XYZ file of N, CA, C and O in Angstrom:
760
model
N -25.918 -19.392 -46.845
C -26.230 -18.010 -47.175
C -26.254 -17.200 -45.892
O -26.585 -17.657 -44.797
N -25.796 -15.715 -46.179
C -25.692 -15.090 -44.604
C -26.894 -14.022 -44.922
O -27.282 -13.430 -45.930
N -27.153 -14.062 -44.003
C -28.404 -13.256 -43.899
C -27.873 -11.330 -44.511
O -26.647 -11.415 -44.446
N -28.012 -10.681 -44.727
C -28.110 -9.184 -44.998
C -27.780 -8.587 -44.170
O -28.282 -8.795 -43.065
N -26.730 -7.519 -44.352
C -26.627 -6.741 -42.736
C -27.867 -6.420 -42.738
O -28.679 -6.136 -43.619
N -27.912 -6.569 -40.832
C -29.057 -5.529 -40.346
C -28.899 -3.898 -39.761
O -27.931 -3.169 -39.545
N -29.982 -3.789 -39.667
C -29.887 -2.171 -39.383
C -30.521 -2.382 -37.950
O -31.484 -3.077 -37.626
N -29.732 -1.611 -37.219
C -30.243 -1.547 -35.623
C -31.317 -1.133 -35.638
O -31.474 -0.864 -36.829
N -32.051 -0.924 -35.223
C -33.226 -0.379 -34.981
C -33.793 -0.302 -33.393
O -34.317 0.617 -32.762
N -33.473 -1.584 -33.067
C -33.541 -1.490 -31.562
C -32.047 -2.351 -30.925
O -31.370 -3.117 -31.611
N -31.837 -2.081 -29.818
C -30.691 -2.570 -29.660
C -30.151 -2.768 -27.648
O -30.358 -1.872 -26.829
N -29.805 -3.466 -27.471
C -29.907 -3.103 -26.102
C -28.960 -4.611 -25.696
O -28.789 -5.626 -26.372
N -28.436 -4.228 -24.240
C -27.686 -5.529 -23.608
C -28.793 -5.440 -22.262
O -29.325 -4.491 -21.686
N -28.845 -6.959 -22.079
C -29.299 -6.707 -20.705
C -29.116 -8.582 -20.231
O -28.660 -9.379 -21.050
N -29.472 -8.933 -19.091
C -29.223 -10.085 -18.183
C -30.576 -10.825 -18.340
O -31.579 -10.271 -17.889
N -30.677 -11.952 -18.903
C -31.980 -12.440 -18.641
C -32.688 -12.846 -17.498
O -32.144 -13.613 -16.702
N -33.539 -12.539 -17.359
C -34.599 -12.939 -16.195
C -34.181 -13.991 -15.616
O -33.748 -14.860 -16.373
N -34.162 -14.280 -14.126
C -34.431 -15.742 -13.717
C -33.026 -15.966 -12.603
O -31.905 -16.154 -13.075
N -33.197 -15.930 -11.524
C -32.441 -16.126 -10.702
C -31.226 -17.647 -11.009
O -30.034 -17.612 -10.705
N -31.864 -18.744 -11.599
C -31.379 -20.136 -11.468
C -30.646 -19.647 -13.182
O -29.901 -20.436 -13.763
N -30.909 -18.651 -13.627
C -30.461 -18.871 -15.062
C -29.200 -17.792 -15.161
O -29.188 -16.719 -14.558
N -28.278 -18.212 -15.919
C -27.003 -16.897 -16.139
C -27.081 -16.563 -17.362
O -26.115 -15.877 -17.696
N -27.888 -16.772 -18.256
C -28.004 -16.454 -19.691
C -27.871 -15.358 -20.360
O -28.723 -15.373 -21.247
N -27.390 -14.625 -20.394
C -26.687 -13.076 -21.142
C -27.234 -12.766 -22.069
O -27.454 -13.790 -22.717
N -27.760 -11.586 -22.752
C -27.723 -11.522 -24.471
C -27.032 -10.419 -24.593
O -27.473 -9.447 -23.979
N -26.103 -10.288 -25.191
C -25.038 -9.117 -25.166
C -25.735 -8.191 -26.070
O -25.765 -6.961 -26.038
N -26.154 -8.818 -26.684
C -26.917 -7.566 -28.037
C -27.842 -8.658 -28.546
O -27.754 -9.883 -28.461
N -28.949 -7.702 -29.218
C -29.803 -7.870 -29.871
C -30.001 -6.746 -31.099
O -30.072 -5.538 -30.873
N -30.038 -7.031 -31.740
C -30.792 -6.006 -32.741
C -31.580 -6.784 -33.945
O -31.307 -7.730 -34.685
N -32.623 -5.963 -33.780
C -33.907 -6.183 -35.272
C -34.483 -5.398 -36.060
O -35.212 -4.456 -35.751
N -34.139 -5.801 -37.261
C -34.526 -4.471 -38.136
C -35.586 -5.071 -39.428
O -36.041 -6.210 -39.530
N -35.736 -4.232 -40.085
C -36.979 -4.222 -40.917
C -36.006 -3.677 -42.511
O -35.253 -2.705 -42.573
N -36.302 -4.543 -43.519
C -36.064 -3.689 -44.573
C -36.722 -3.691 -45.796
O -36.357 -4.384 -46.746
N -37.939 -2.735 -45.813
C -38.900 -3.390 -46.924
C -40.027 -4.197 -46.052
O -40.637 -3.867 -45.036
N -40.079 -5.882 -47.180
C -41.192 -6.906 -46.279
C -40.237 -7.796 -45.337
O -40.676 -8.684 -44.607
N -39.044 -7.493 -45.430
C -37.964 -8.228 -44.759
C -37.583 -7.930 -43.192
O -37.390 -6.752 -42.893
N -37.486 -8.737 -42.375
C -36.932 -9.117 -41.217
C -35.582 -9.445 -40.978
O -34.845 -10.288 -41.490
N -35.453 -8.796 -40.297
C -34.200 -9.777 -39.379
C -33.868 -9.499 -37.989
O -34.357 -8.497 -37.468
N -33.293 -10.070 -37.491
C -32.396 -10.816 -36.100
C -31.473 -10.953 -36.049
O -30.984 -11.756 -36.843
N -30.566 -10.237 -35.040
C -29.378 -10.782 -35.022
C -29.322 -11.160 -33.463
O -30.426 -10.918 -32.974
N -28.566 -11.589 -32.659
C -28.261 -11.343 -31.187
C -27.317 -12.556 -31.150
O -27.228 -13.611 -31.778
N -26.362 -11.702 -29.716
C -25.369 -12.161 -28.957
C -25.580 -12.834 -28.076
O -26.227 -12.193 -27.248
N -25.266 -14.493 -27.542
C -25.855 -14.289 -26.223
C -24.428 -15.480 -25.579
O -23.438 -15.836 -26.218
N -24.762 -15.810 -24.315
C -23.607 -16.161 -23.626
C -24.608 -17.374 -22.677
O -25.509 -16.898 -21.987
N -24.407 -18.916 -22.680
C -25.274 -19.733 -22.065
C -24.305 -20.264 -20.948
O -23.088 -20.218 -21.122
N -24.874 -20.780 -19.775
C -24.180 -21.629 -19.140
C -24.261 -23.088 -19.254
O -24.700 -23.896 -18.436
N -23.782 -23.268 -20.362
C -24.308 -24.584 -20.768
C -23.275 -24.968 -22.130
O -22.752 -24.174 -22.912
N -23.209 -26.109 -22.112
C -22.251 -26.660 -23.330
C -23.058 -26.856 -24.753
O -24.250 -27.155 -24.831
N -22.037 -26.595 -26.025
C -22.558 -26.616 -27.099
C -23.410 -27.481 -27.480
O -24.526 -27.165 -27.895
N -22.879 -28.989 -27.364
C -23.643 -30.192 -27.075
C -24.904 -30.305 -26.681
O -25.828 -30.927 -27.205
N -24.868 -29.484 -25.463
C -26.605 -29.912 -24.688
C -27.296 -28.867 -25.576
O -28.167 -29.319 -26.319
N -27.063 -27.576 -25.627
C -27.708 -26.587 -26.658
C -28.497 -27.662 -27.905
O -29.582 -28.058 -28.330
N -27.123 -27.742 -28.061
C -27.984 -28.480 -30.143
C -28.721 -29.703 -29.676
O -29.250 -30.349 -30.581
N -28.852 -30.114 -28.569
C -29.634 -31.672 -27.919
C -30.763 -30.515 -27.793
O -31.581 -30.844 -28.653
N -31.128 -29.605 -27.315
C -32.405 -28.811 -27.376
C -33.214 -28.618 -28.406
O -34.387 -28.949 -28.576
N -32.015 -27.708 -29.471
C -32.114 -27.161 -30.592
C -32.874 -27.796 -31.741
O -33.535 -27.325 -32.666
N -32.477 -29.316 -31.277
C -32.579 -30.414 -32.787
C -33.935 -30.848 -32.640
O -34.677 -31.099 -33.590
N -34.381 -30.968 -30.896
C -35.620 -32.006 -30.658
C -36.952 -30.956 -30.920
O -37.514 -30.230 -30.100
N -37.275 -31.179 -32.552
C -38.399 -30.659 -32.928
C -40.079 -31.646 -32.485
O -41.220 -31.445 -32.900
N -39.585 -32.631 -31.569
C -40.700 -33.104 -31.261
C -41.286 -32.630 -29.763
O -42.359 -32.996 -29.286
N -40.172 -31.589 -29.048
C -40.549 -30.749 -27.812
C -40.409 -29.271 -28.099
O -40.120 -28.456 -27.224
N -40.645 -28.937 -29.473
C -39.882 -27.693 -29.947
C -40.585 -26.276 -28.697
O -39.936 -25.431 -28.081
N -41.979 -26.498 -28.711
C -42.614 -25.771 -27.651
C -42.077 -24.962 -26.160
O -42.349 -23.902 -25.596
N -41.149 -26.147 -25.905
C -40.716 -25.703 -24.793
C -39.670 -24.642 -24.801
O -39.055 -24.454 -23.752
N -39.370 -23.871 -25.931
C -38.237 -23.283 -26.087
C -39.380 -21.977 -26.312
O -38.928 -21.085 -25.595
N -40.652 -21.457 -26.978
C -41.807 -20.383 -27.017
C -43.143 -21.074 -27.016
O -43.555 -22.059 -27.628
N -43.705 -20.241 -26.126
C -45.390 -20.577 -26.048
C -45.580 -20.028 -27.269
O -46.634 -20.569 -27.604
N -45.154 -19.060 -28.476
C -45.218 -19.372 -29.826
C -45.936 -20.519 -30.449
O -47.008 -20.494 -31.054
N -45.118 -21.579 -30.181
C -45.144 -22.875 -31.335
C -46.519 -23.130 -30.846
O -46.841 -23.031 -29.662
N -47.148 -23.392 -31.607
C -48.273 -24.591 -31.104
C -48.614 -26.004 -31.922
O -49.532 -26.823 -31.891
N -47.482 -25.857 -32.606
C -47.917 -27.327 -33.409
C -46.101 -27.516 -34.211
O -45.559 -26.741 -34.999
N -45.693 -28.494 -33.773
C -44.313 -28.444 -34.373
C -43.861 -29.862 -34.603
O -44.629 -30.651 -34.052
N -42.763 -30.500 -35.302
C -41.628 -32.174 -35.253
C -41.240 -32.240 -36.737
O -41.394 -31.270 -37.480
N -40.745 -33.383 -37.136
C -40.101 -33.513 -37.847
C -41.035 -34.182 -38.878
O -41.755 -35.078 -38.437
N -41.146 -33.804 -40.488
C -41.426 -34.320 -41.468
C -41.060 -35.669 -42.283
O -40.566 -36.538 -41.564
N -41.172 -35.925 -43.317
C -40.645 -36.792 -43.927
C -39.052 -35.886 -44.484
O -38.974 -34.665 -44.624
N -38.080 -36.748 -44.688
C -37.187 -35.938 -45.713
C -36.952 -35.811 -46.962
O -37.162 -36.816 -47.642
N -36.524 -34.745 -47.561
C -36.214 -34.431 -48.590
C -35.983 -35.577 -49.285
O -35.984 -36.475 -48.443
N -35.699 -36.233 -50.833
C -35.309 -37.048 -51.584
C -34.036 -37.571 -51.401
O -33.667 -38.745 -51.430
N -33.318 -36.391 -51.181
C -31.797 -36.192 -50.575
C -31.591 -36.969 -49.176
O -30.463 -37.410 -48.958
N -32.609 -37.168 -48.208
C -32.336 -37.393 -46.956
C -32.118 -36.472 -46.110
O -31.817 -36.906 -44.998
N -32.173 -34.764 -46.261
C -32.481 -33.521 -45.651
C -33.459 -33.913 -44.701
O -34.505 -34.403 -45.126
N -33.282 -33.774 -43.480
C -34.426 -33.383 -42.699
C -34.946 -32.072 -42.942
O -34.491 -30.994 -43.326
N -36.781 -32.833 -42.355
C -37.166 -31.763 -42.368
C -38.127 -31.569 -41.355
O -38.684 -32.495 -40.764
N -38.353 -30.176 -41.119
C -39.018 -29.649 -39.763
C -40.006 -29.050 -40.300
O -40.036 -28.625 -41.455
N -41.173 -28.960 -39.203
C -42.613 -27.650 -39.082
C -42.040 -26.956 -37.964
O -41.098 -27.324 -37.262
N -42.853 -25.705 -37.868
C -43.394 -24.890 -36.904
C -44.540 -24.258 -37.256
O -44.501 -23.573 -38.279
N -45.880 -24.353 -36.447
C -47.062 -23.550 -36.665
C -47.195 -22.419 -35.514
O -48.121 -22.504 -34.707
N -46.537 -21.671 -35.465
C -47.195 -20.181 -34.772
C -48.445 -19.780 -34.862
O -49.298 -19.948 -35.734
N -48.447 -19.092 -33.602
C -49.797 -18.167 -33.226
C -49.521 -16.635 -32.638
O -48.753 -16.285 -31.743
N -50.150 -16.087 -33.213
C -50.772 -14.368 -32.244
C -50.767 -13.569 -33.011
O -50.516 -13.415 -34.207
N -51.208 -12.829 -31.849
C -52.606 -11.578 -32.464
C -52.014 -10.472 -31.842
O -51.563 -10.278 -30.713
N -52.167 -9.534 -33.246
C -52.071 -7.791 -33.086
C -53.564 -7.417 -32.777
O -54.408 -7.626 -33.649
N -53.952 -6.829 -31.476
C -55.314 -6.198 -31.040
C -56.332 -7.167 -31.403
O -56.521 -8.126 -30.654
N -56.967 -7.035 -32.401
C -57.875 -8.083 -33.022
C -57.501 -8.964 -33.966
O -58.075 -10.052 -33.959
N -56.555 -8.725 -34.895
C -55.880 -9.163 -36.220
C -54.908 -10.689 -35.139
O -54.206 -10.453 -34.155
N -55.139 -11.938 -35.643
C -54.686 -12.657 -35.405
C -54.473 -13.739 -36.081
O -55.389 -14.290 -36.693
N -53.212 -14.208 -36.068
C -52.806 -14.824 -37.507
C -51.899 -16.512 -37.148
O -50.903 -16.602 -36.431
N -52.423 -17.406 -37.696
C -51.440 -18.833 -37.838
C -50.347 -18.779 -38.922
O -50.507 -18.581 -40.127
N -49.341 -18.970 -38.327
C -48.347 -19.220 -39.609
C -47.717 -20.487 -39.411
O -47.629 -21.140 -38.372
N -47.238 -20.773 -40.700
C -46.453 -22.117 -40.745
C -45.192 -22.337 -41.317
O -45.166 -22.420 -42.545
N -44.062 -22.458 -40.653
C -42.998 -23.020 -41.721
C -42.507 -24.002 -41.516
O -42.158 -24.438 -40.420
N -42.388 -24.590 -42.753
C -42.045 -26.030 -43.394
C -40.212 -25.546 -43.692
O -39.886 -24.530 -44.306
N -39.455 -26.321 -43.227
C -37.917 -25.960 -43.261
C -37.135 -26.748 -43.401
O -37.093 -27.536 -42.456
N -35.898 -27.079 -44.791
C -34.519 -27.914 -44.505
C -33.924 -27.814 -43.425
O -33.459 -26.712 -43.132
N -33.769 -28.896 -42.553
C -32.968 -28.687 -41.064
C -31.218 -28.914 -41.613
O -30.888 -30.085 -41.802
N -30.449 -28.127 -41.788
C -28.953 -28.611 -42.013
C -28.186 -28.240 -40.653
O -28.305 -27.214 -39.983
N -27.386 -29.329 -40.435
C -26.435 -29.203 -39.113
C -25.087 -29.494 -39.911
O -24.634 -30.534 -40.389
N -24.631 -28.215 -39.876
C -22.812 -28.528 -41.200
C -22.332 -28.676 -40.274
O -21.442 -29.503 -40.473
N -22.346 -28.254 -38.857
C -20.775 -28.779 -38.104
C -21.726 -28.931 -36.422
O -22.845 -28.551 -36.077
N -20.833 -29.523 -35.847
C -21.261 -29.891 -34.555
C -21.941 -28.651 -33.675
O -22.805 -28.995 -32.868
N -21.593 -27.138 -33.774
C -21.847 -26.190 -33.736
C -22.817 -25.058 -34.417
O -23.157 -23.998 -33.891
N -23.229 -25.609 -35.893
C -23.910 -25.102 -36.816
C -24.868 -25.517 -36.958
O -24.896 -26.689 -37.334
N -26.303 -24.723 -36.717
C -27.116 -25.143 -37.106
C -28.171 -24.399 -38.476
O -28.225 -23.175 -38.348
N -28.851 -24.853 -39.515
C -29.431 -23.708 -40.434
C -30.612 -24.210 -40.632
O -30.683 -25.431 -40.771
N -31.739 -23.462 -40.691
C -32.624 -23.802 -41.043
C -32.932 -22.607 -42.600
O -32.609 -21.450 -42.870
N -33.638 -23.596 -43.227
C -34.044 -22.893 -44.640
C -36.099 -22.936 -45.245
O -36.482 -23.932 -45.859
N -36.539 -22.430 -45.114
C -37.752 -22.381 -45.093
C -38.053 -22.994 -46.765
O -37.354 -22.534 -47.667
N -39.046 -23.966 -47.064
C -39.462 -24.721 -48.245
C -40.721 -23.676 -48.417
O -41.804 -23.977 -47.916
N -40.515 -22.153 -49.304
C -41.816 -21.208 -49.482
C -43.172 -21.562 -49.730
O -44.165 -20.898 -49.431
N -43.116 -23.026 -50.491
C -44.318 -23.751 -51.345
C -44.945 -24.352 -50.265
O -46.169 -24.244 -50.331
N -44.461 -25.056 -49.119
C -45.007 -25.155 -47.828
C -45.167 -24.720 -46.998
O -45.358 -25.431 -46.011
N -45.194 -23.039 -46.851
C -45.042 -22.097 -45.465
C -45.669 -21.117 -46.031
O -45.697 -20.903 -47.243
N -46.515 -20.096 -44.667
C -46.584 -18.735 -44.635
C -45.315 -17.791 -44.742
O -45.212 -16.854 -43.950
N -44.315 -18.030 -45.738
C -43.257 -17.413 -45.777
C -42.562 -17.626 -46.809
O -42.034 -18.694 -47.120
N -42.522 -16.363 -47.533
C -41.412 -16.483 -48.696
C -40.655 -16.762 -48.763
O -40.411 -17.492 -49.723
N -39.812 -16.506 -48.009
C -38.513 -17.243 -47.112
C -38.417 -16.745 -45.625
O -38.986 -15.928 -44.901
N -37.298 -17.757 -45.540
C -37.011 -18.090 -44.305
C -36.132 -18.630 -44.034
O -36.039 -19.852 -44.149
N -34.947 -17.647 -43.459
C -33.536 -18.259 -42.937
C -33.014 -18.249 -41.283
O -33.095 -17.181 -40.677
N -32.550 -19.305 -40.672
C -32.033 -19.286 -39.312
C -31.173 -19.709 -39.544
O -30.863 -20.306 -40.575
N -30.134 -19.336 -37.940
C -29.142 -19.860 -38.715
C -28.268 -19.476 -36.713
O -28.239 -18.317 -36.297
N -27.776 -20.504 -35.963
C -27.333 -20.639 -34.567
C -25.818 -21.046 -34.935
O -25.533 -21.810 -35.858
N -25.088 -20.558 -34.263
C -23.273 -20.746 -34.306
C -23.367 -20.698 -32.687
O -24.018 -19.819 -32.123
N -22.618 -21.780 -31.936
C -22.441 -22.207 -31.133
C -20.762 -22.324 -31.072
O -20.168 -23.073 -31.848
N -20.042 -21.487 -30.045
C -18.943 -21.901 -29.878
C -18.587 -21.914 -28.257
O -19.269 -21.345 -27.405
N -17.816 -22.403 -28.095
C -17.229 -23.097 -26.370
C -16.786 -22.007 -25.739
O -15.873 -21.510 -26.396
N -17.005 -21.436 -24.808
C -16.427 -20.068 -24.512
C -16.386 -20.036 -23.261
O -17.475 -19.810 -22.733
N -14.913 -20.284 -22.107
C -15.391 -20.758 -20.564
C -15.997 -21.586 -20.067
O -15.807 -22.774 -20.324
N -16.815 -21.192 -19.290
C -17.896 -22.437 -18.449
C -19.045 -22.759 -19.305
O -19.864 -23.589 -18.909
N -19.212 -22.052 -20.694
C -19.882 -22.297 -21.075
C -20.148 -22.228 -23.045
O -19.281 -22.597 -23.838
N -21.344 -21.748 -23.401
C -21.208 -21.079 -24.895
C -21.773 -19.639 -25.044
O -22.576 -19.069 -24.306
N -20.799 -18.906 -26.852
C -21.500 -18.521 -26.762
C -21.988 -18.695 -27.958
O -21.347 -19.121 -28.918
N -23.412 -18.300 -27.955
C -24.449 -18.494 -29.278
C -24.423 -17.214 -30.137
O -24.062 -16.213 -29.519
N -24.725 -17.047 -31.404
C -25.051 -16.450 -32.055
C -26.333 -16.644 -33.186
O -26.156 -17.380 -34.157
N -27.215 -16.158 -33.049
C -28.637 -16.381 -33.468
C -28.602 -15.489 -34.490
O -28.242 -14.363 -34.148
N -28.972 -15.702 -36.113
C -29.665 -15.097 -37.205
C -30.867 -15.506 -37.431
O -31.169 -16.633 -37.038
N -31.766 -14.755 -38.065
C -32.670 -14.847 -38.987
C -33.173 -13.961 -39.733
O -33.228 -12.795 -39.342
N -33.639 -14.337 -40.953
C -34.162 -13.409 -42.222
C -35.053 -13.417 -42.503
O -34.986 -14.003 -43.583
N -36.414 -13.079 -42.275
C -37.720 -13.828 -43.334
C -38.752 -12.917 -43.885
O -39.060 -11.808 -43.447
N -39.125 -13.393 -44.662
C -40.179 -12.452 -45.277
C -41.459 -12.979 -45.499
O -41.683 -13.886 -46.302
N -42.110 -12.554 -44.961
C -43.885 -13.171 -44.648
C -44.583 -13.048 -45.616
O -44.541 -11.986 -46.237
N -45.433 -14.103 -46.033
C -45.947 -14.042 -47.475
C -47.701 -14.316 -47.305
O -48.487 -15.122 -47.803
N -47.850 -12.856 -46.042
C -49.067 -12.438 -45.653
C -49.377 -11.779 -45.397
O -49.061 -11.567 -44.226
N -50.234 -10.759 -45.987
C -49.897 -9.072 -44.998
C -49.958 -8.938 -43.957
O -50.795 -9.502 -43.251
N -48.806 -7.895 -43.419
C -48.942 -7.287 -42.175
C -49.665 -6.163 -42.134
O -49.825 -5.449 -43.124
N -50.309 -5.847 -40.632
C -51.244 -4.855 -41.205
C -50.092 -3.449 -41.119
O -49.075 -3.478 -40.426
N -50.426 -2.508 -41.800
C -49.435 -1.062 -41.614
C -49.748 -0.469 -40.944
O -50.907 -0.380 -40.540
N -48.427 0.399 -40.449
C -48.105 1.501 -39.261
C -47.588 0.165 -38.089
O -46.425 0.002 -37.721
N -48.888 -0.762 -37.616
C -48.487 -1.153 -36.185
C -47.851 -2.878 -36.154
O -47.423 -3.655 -35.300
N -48.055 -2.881 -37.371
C -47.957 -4.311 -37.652
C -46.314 -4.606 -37.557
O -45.973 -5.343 -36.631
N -45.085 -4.002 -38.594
C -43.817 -3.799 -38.202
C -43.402 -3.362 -36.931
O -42.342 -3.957 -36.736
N -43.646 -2.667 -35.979
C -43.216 -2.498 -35.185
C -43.735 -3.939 -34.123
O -42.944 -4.437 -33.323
N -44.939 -4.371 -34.272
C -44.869 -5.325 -33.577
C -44.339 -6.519 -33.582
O -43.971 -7.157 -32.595
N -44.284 -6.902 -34.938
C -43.175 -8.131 -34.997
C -41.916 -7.817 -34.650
O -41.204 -8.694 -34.160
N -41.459 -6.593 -34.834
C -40.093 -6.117 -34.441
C -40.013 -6.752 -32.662
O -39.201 -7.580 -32.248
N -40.976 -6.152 -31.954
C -41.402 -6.328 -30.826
C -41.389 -7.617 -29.915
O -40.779 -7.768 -28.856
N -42.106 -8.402 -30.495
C -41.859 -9.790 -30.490
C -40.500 -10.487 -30.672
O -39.946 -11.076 -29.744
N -39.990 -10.393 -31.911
C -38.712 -10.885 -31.978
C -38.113 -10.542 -30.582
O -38.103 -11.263 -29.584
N -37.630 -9.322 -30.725
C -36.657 -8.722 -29.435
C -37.590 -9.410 -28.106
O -37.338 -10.566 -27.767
N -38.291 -8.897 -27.643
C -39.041 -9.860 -26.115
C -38.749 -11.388 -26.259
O -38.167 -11.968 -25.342
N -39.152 -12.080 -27.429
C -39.572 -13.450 -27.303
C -38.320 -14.059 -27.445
O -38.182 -15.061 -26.744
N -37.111 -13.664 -28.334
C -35.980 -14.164 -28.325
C -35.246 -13.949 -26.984
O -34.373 -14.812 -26.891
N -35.262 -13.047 -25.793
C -34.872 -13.291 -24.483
C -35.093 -14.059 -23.851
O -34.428 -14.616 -22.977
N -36.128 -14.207 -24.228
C -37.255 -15.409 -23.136
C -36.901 -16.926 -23.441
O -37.055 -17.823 -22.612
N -36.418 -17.108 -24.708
C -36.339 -18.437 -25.735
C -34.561 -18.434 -24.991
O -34.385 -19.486 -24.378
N -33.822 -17.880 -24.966
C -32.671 -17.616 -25.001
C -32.454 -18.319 -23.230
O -31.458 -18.995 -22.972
N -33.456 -18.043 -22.235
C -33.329 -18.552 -20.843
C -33.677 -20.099 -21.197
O -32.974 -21.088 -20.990
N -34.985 -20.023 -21.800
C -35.916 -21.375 -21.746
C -34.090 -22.016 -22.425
O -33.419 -22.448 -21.488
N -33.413 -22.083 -23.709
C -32.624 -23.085 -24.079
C -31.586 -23.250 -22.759
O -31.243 -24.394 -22.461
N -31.243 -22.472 -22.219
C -29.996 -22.461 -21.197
C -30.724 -23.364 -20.766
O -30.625 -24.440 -21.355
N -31.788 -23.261 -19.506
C -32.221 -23.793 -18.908
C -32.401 -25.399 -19.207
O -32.198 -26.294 -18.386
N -32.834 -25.561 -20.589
C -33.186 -26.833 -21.127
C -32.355 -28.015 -21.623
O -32.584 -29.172 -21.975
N -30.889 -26.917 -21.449
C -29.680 -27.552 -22.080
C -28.778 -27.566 -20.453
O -27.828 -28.348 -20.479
N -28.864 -27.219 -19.826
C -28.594 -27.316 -18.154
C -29.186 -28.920 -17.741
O -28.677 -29.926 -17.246
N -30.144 -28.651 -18.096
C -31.122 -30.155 -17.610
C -30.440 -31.626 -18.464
O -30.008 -32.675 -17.984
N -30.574 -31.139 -20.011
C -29.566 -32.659 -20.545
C -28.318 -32.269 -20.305
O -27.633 -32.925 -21.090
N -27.561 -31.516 -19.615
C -26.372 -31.928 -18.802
C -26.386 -32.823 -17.531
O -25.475 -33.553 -17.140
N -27.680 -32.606 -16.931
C -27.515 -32.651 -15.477
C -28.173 -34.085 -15.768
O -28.002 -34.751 -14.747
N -28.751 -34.724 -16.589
C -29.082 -36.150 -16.942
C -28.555 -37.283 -17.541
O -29.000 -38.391 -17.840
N -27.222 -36.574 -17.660
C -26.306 -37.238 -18.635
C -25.017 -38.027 -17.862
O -24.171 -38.625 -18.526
């Protein structure tokens, strides 16, 4: 499933932080529609597809990719043999501070593809879609990051949308160095 166009809302190119890192995000944009979210962004790694999804997959270090996670790995699977993943998030708007959890089908359709699908009956989230395309591009990749979700907790109004908006855009730059970086390293061990 592809996520919904998004609506820009914020939008911007810029170079990620970090002297040792070349990590690009050509675009970002996050928009709001309704109780709905999304994400889109461009980004450009110095690093091969391979080591990426060797990052991507290891939900038993998921942390190291956002001080976000604080509780994350892999479940039992589906009946099917679906893996399956947690993530428990944390933080706080001013005083309002909130744990969330999603419980998610991990599907990898191609060496490059990765999707995650949120199980609603086990998560703070009605749904929940991700969804990483990894292709070979030069010295390196580039990525393309979705997500869709809709929180099945109130946010508070007026400041509450703009701050998750907020988050996304900051925290996905930051996540975007941490994988280069992390996927640099299982190159350089390999």
């Amino acid at each position: 499933m592809t996520p919904s166009p998004r609506r820009g809302l914020c939008r911007g190119a810029a170079v990620a932080a970090g002297a040792a890192s070349a990590a690009t995000i050509d675009s970002i944009e996050v928009g709001r529609e309704g109780s709905i979210y999304s994400l889109h962004a461009e980004t450009f790694l110095e690093a091969s597809p391979e080591a990426i999804v060797d990052v991507l997959l290891d939900y038993e270090r998921f942390g190291r990719i956002s001080s976000v996670y604080k509780d994350y790995g892999y479940l039992d699977p589906l009946p099917d043999g679906t893996p399956v993943v947690f993530t428990r998030m944390e933080g706080c708007l001013l005083f309002y501070c909130k744990s969330m959890t999603r419980v998610e089908r991990l599907e990898v359709e191609s060496p490059g593809s990765i999707r995650t699908v949120t199980l609603p009956e086990r998560s703070d989230f009605k749904r929940s879609i991700s969804e990483w395309l990894l292709e070979r591009e030069a010295t390196g990749t580039r990525m393309t990051y979705t997500l869709e979700m809709e929180p099945d907790f109130t946010v508070p109004p007026v400041i509450g949308p703009w701050y998750i908006k907020r988050i996304l855009k900051r925290g996905g730059g930051r996540a975007v160095d941490r994988i280069e970086r992390l996927a640099q390293a299982v190159e350089a061990s390999e």
